[in-house]
Short mmCIF file of C-alpha atoms in Angstrom, two decimals:
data_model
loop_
_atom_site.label_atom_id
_atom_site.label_comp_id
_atom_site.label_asym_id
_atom_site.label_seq_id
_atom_site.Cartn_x
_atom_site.Cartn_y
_atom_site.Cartn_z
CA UNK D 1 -44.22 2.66 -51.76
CA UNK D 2 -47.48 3.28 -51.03
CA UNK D 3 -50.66 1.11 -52.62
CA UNK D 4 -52.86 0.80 -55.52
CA UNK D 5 -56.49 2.53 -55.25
CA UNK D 6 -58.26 -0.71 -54.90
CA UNK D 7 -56.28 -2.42 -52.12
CA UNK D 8 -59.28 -2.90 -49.57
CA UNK D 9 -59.05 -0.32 -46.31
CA UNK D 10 -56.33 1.79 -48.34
CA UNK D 11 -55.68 5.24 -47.03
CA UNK D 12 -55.81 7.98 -48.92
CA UNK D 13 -52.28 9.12 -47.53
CA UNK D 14 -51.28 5.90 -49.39
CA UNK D 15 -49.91 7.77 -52.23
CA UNK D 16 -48.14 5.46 -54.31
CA UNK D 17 -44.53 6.44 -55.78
CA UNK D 18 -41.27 5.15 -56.94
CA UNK D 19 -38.35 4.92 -54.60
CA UNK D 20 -35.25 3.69 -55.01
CA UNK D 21 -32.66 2.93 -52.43
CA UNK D 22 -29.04 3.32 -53.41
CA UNK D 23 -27.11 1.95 -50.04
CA UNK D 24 -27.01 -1.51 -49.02
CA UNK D 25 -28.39 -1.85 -45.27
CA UNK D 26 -28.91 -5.28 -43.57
CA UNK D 27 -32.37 -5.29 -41.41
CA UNK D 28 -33.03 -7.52 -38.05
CA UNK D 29 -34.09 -10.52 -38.98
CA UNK D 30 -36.33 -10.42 -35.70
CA UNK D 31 -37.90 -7.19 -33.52
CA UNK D 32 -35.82 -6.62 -30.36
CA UNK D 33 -36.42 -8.50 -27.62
CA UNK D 34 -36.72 -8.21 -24.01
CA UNK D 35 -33.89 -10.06 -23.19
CA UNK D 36 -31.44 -7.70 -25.67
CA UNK D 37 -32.95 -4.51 -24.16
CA UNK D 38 -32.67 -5.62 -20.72
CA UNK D 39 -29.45 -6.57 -21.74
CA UNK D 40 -28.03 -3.30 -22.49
CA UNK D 41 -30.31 -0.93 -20.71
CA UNK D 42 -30.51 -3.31 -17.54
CA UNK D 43 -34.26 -3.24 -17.06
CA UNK D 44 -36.98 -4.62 -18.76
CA UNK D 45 -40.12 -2.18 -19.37
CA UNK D 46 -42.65 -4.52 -20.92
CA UNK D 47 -45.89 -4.99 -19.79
CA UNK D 48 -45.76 -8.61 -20.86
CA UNK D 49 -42.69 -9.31 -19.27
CA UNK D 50 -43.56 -12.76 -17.63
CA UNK D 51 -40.12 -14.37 -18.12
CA UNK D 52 -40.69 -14.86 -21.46
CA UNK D 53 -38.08 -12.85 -22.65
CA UNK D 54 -37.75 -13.93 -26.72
CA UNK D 55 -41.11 -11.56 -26.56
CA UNK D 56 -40.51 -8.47 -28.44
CA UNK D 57 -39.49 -5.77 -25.79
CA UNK D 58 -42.58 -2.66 -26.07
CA UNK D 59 -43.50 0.00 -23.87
CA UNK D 60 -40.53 2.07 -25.24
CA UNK D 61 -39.82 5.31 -26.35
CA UNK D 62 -38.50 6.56 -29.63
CA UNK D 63 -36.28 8.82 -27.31
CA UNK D 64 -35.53 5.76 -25.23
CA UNK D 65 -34.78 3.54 -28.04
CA UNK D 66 -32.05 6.46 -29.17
CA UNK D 67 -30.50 5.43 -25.75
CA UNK D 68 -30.35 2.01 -26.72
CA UNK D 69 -28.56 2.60 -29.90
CA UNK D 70 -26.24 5.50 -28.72
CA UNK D 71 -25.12 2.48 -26.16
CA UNK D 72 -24.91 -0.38 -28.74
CA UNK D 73 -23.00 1.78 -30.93
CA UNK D 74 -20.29 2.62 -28.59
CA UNK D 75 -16.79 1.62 -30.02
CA UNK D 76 -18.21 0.61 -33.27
CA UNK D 77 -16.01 2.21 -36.45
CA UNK D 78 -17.01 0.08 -39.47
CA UNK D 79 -20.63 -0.41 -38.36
CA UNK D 80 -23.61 1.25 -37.12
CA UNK D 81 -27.10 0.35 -35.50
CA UNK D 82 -30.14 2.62 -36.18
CA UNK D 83 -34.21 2.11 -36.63
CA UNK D 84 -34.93 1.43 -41.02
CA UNK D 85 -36.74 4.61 -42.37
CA UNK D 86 -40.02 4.31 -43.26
CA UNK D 87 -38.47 3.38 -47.46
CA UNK D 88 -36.50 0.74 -45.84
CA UNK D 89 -39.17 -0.84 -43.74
CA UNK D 90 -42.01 -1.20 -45.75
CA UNK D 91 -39.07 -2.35 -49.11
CA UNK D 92 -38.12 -4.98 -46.61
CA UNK D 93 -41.79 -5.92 -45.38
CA UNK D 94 -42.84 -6.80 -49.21
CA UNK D 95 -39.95 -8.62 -49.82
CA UNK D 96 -39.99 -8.06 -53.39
CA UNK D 97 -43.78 -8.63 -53.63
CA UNK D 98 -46.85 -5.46 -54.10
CA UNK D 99 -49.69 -6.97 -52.58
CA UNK D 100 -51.15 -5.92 -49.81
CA UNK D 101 -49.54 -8.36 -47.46
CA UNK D 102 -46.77 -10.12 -48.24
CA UNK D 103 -47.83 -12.86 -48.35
CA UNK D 104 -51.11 -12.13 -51.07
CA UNK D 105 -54.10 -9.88 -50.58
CA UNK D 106 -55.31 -11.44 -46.96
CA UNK D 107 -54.07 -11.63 -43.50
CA UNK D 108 -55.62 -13.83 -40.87
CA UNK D 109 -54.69 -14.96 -37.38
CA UNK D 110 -52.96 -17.88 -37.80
CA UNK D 111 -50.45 -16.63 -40.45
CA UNK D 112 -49.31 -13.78 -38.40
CA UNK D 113 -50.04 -12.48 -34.66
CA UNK D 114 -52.65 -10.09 -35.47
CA UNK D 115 -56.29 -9.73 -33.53
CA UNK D 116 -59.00 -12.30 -35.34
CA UNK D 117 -61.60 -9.56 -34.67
CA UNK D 118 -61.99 -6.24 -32.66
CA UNK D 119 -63.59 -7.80 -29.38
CA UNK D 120 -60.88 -10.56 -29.14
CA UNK D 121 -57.76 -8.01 -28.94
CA UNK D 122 -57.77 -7.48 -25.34
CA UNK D 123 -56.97 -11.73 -25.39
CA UNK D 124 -54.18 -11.42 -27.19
CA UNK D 125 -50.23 -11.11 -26.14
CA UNK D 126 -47.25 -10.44 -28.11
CA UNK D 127 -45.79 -13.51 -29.08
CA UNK D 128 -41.84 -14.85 -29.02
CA UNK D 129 -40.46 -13.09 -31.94
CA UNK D 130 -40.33 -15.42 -35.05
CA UNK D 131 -43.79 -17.67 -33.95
CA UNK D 132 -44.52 -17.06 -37.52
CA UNK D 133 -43.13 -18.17 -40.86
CA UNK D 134 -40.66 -15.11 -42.12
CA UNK D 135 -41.18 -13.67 -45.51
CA UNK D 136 -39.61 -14.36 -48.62
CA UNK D 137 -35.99 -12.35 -47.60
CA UNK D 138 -36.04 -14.43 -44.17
CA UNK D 139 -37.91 -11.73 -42.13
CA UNK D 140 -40.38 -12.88 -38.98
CA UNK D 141 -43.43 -10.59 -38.05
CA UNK D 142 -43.03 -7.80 -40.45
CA UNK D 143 -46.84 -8.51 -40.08
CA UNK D 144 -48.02 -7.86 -36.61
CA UNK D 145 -46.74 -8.86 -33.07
CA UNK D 146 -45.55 -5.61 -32.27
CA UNK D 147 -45.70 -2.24 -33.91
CA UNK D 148 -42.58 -0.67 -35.14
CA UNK D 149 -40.07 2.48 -35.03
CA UNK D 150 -39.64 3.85 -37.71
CA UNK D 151 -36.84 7.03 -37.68
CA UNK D 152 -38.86 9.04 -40.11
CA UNK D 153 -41.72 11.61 -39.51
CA UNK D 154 -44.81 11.43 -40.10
CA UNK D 155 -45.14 13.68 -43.70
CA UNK D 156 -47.14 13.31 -46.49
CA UNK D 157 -45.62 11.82 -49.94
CA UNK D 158 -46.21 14.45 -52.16
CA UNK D 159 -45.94 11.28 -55.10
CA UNK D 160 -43.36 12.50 -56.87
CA UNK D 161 -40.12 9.96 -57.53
CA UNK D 162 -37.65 10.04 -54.24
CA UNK D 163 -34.03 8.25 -53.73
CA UNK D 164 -33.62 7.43 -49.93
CA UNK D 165 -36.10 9.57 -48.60
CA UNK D 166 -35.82 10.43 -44.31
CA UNK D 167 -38.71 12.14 -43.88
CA UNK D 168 -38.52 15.78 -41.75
CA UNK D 169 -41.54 17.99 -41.28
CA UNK D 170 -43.62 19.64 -38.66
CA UNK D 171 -45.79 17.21 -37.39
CA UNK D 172 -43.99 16.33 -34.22
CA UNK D 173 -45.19 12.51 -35.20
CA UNK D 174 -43.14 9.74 -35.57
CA UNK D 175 -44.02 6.79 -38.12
CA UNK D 176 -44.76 3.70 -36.87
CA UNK D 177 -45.31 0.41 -38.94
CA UNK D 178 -46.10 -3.36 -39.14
CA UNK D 179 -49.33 -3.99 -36.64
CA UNK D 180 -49.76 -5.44 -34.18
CA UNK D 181 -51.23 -8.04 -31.86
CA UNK D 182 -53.80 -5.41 -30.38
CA UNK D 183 -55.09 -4.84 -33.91
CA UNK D 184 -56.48 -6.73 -36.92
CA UNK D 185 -54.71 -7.49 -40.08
CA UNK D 186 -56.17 -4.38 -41.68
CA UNK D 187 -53.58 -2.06 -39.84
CA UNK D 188 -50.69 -4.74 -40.75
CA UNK D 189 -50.82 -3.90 -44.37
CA UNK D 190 -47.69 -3.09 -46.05
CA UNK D 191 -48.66 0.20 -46.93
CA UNK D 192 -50.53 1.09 -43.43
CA UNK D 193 -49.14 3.94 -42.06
CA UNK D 194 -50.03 4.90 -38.26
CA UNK D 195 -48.27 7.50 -36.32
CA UNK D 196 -47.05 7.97 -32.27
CA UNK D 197 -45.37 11.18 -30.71
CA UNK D 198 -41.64 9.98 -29.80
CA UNK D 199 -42.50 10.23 -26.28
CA UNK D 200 -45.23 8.12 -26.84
CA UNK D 201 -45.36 3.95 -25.28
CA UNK D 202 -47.60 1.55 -25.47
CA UNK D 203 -47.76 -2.48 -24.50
CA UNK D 204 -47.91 -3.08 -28.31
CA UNK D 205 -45.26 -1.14 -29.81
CA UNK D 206 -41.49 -2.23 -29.92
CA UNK D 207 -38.93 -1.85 -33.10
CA UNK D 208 -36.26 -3.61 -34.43
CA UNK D 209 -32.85 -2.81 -36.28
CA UNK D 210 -30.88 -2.00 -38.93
CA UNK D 211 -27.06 -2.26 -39.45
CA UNK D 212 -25.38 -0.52 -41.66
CA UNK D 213 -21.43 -1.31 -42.54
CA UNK D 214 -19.46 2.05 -43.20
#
């Protein structure tokens, strides 16, 4: 995790470090959309919900988004839905690769729903999930589209070597991840980390899931 000190725009909460993951977990292949929230929590909260409903469902809580899987879950006993933890995102964004993006060292507009510049963003929409060629595992907008839920905190990585980290700490901040339409490619980095309080929303910020067999 984390990125080299000459990837362009790095952070310096970047820290890179080794982490492995020991369990097997299966992620969305898409973010959620507005037609599978409204489906289970019977309304549709989007601020870009014109009927399009393959968009990626935003304007939800991390707290609300609890709901959702507390209510998908229900009579489950040999699986389980949850949001990836910040490991299991960004293993599953590079797809095996440690560039910046996954797909090389540059991002632009037309590979992935991202803003082409800082005065064009209020233009832009999110797009029906999977517009955009997936990644090498099969993934669609890992870059951009929507900003994503992550379950962890928002804590610094102290560098050291770490087997499935969930990161818990004080800063009452959530980690979010991925980009989004609203922002240029520099924020979609594979490394970027950006933060919202749970109780946060915002039109450009959405998750998706993981399922877990038990």
């Amino acid at each position: 995790m984390g990125s080299p000190s000459e990837e362009p725009n790095r952070e310096a909460q970047e820290v890179r470090h080794r982490v492995t993951l020991s369990q097997d977990f299966w992620l969305g292949a898409f973010e959620v959309t507005q037609r599978q929230w409204q489906r289970v929590m019977g309304a549709n909260p989007s601020w870009f919900a014109d009927g399009t409903d393959q968009r990626p469902v935003e304007r939800v809580t991390w707290h609300e988004v609890q709901t959702f899987l507390e209510r998908v879950n229900v009579g489950r006993e040999h699986e389980r839905f949850r949001l990836p933890t910040e490991a299991e995102w960004e293993y599953a964004c590079r797809a095996g690769t440690t560039t910046a993006y996954n797909i090389g060292q540059a991002l632009n507009a037309r590979q992935a729903n991202v803003a082409p510049s800082p005065t064009e963003a209020r233009s832009g929409a999110p797009m029906p999930v999977g517009s955009f060629p997936p990644n090498a595992w099969g993934l669609y907008d890992m870059h951009g589209n929507v900003w994503e839920w992550t379950s962890d905190e928002h804590c610094p990585y102290d560098g050291a070597d770490v087997t499935d980290p969930t990161a818990h700490c004080t800063s009452g901040l959530k980690t979010i991840r991925g980009g989004s339409w609203y922002f240029g490619s520099d924020s979609a980095r594979c490394a970027l980390r950006y933060t919202h309080r749970p109780q946060d929303r915002g039109f450009s910020l959405g998750f998706r899931l993981v399922r877990e067999v038990r």
